[in-house]
PDB file of C-alpha atoms in Angstrom:
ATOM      1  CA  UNK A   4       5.650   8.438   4.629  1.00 84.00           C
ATOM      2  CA  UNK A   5       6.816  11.282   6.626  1.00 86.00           C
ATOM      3  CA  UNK A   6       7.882  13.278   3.572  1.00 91.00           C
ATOM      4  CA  UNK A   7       4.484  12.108   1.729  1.00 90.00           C
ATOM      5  CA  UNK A   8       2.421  13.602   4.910  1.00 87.00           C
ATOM      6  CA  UNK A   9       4.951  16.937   5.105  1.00 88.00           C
ATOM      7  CA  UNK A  10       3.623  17.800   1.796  1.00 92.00           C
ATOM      8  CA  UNK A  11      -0.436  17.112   2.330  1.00 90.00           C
ATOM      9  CA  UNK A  12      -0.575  13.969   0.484  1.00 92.00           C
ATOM     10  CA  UNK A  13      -3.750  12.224   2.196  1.00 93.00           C
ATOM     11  CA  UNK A  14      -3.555   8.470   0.620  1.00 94.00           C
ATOM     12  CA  UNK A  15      -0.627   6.414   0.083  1.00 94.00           C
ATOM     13  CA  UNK A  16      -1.042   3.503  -2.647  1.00 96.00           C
ATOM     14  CA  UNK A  17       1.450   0.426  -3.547  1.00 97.00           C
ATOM     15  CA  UNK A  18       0.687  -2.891  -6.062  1.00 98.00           C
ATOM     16  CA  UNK A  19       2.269  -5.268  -3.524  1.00 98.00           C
ATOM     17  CA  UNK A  20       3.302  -8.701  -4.980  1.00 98.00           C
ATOM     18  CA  UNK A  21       1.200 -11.209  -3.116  1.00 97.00           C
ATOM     19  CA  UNK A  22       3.654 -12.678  -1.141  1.00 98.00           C
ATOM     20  CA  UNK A  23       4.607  -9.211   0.395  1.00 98.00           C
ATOM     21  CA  UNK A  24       0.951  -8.616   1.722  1.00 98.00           C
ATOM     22  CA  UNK A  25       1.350  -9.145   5.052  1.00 98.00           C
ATOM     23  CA  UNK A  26       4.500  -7.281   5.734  1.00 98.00           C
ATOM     24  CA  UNK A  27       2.476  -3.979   3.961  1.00 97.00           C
ATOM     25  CA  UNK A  28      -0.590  -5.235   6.519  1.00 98.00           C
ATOM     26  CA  UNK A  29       1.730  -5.120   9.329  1.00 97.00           C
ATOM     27  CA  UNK A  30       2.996  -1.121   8.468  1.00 93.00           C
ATOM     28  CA  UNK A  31      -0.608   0.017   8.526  1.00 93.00           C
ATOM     29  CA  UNK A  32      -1.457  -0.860   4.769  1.00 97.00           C
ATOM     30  CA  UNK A  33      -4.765  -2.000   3.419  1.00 98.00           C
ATOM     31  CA  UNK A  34      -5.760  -4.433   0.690  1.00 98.00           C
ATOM     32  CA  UNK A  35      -8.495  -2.427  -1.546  1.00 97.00           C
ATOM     33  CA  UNK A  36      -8.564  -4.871  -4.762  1.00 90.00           C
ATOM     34  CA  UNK A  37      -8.186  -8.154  -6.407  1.00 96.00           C
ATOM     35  CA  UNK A  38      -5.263  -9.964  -6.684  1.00 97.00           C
ATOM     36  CA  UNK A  39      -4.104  -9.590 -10.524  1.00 98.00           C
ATOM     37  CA  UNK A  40      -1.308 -11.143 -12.231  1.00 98.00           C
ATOM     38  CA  UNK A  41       1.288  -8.520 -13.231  1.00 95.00           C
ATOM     39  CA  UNK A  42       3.210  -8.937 -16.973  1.00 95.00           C
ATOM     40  CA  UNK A  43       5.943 -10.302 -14.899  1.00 95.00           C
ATOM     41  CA  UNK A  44       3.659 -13.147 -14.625  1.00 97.00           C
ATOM     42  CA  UNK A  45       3.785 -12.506 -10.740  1.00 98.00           C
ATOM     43  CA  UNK A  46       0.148 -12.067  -8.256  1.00 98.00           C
ATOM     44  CA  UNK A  47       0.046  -8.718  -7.527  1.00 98.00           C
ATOM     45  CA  UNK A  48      -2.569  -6.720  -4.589  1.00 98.00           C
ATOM     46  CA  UNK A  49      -3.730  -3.024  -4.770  1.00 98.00           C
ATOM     47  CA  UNK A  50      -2.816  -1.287  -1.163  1.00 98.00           C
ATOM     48  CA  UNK A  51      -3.328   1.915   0.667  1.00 98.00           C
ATOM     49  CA  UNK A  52      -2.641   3.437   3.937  1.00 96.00           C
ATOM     50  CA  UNK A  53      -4.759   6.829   4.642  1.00 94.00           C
ATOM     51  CA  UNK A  54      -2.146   9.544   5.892  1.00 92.00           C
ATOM     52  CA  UNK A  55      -4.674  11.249   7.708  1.00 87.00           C
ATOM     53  CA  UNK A  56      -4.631  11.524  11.327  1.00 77.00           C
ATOM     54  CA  UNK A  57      -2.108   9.171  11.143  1.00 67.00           C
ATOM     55  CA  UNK A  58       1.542   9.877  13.031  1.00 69.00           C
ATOM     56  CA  UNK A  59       4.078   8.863  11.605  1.00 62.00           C
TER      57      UNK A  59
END
C-alpha cells in the first residue's frame, strides 16, 4: 500500500474470495458489491480501501 500511495494512487481495489472478507475488513478494506461466484466456481466480494488521508 505504501508503494501504491508513493505513487498518487487514491483507491485500492481487490475481488476477495468470501471467506477472506473479514481479514481484508480487518486491514481497513471495504465491501462495495455483491457477492458473485467466480469461474473457479468460488463466492467472490468486490473491496476497496481509499488511500487518501490514510497512513500507512
Amino acid at each position: 500500500m505504501k508503494y501504491l500511495k508513493s505513487i498518487h494512487i487514491k483507491k485500492a481495489y481487490l475481488f476477495a474470495q468470501l471467506k477472506a472478507k473479514n481479514l481484508y475488513l480487518k486491514t481497513g478494506f471495504q465491501v462495495v458489491g455483491d457477492i458473485f461466484v467466480a469461474e473457479s466456481g468460488i463466492p467472490h466480494i468486490r473491496m476497496e480501501m481509499s488511500l487518501e488521508n490514510k497512513e500507512i
